[in-house]
């Protein structure tokens, strides 16, 4: 059980940081996408 937590812990942190990167990337892209939709 403790071994699973040791593996899941770091990988979850990596996943969370990737998710944050994707969210910020999409937030930066959204104004550009809105401009394309306006045309």
mmCIF file with all atom_site columns, C-alpha atoms in Angstrom:
data_model
loop_
_atom_site.group_PDB
_atom_site.id
_atom_site.type_symbol
_atom_site.label_atom_id
_atom_site.label_alt_id
_atom_site.label_comp_id
_atom_site.label_asym_id
_atom_site.label_entity_id
_atom_site.label_seq_id
_atom_site.pdbx_PDB_ins_code
_atom_site.Cartn_x
_atom_site.Cartn_y
_atom_site.Cartn_z
_atom_site.occupancy
_atom_site.B_iso_or_equiv
_atom_site.pdbx_formal_charge
_atom_site.auth_seq_id
_atom_site.auth_comp_id
_atom_site.auth_asym_id
_atom_site.auth_atom_id
_atom_site.pdbx_PDB_model_num
ATOM 1  C CA . UNK A 1 1  ? 0.000   0.000  0.000   1.00 0.00 ? 1  UNK A CA 1
ATOM 2  C CA . UNK A 1 2  ? 2.735   2.455  0.957   1.00 0.00 ? 2  UNK A CA 1
ATOM 3  C CA . UNK A 1 3  ? 4.671   1.538  -2.204  1.00 0.00 ? 3  UNK A CA 1
ATOM 4  C CA . UNK A 1 4  ? 1.666   2.488  -4.343  1.00 0.00 ? 4  UNK A CA 1
ATOM 5  C CA . UNK A 1 5  ? 1.423   5.861  -2.589  1.00 0.00 ? 5  UNK A CA 1
ATOM 6  C CA . UNK A 1 6  ? 5.142   6.485  -3.207  1.00 0.00 ? 6  UNK A CA 1
ATOM 7  C CA . UNK A 1 7  ? 4.601   5.869  -6.934  1.00 0.00 ? 7  UNK A CA 1
ATOM 8  C CA . UNK A 1 8  ? 1.266   7.706  -7.236  1.00 0.00 ? 8  UNK A CA 1
ATOM 9  C CA . UNK A 1 9  ? 2.418   10.786 -5.264  1.00 0.00 ? 9  UNK A CA 1
ATOM 10 C CA . UNK A 1 10 ? 5.187   12.060 -7.581  1.00 0.00 ? 10 UNK A CA 1
ATOM 11 C CA . UNK A 1 11 ? 3.357   11.048 -10.768 1.00 0.00 ? 11 UNK A CA 1
ATOM 12 C CA . UNK A 1 12 ? 0.239   12.918 -9.602  1.00 0.00 ? 12 UNK A CA 1
ATOM 13 C CA . UNK A 1 13 ? 2.325   16.043 -8.959  1.00 0.00 ? 13 UNK A CA 1
ATOM 14 C CA . UNK A 1 14 ? 3.804   15.763 -12.461 1.00 0.00 ? 14 UNK A CA 1
ATOM 15 C CA . UNK A 1 15 ? 0.308   15.274 -13.918 1.00 0.00 ? 15 UNK A CA 1
ATOM 16 C CA . UNK A 1 16 ? -1.007  18.299 -11.979 1.00 0.00 ? 16 UNK A CA 1
ATOM 17 C CA . UNK A 1 17 ? 1.826   20.512 -13.248 1.00 0.00 ? 17 UNK A CA 1
ATOM 18 C CA . UNK A 1 18 ? 1.220   19.338 -16.826 1.00 0.00 ? 18 UNK A CA 1
ATOM 19 C CA . UNK A 1 19 ? -2.501  20.040 -16.405 1.00 0.00 ? 19 UNK A CA 1
ATOM 20 C CA . UNK A 1 20 ? -1.701  23.568 -15.192 1.00 0.00 ? 20 UNK A CA 1
ATOM 21 C CA . UNK A 1 21 ? 0.544   24.100 -18.228 1.00 0.00 ? 21 UNK A CA 1
ATOM 22 C CA . UNK A 1 22 ? -2.213  22.923 -20.586 1.00 0.00 ? 22 UNK A CA 1
ATOM 23 C CA . UNK A 1 23 ? -4.791  25.182 -18.904 1.00 0.00 ? 23 UNK A CA 1
ATOM 24 C CA . UNK A 1 24 ? -2.546  28.258 -19.141 1.00 0.00 ? 24 UNK A CA 1
ATOM 25 C CA . UNK A 1 25 ? -1.712  27.347 -22.755 1.00 0.00 ? 25 UNK A CA 1
ATOM 26 C CA . UNK A 1 26 ? -5.432  27.143 -23.614 1.00 0.00 ? 26 UNK A CA 1
ATOM 27 C CA . UNK A 1 27 ? -6.113  30.430 -21.807 1.00 0.00 ? 27 UNK A CA 1
ATOM 28 C CA . UNK A 1 28 ? -3.385  32.081 -23.896 1.00 0.00 ? 28 UNK A CA 1
ATOM 29 C CA . UNK A 1 29 ? -4.805  30.517 -27.070 1.00 0.00 ? 29 UNK A CA 1
ATOM 30 C CA . UNK A 1 30 ? -8.470  31.385 -26.438 1.00 0.00 ? 30 UNK A CA 1
ATOM 31 C CA . UNK A 1 31 ? -8.207  35.085 -27.506 1.00 0.00 ? 31 UNK A CA 1
ATOM 32 C CA . UNK A 1 32 ? -6.527  33.979 -30.754 1.00 0.00 ? 32 UNK A CA 1
ATOM 33 C CA . UNK A 1 33 ? -9.268  31.401 -31.359 1.00 0.00 ? 33 UNK A CA 1
ATOM 34 C CA . UNK A 1 34 ? -11.945 34.026 -30.667 1.00 0.00 ? 34 UNK A CA 1
ATOM 35 C CA . UNK A 1 35 ? -10.357 36.310 -33.271 1.00 0.00 ? 35 UNK A CA 1
ATOM 36 C CA . UNK A 1 36 ? -10.457 33.481 -35.832 1.00 0.00 ? 36 UNK A CA 1
ATOM 37 C CA . UNK A 1 37 ? -14.123 32.814 -35.025 1.00 0.00 ? 37 UNK A CA 1
ATOM 38 C CA . UNK A 1 38 ? -14.913 36.527 -35.442 1.00 0.00 ? 38 UNK A CA 1
ATOM 39 C CA . UNK A 1 39 ? -13.657 36.372 -39.038 1.00 0.00 ? 39 UNK A CA 1
#
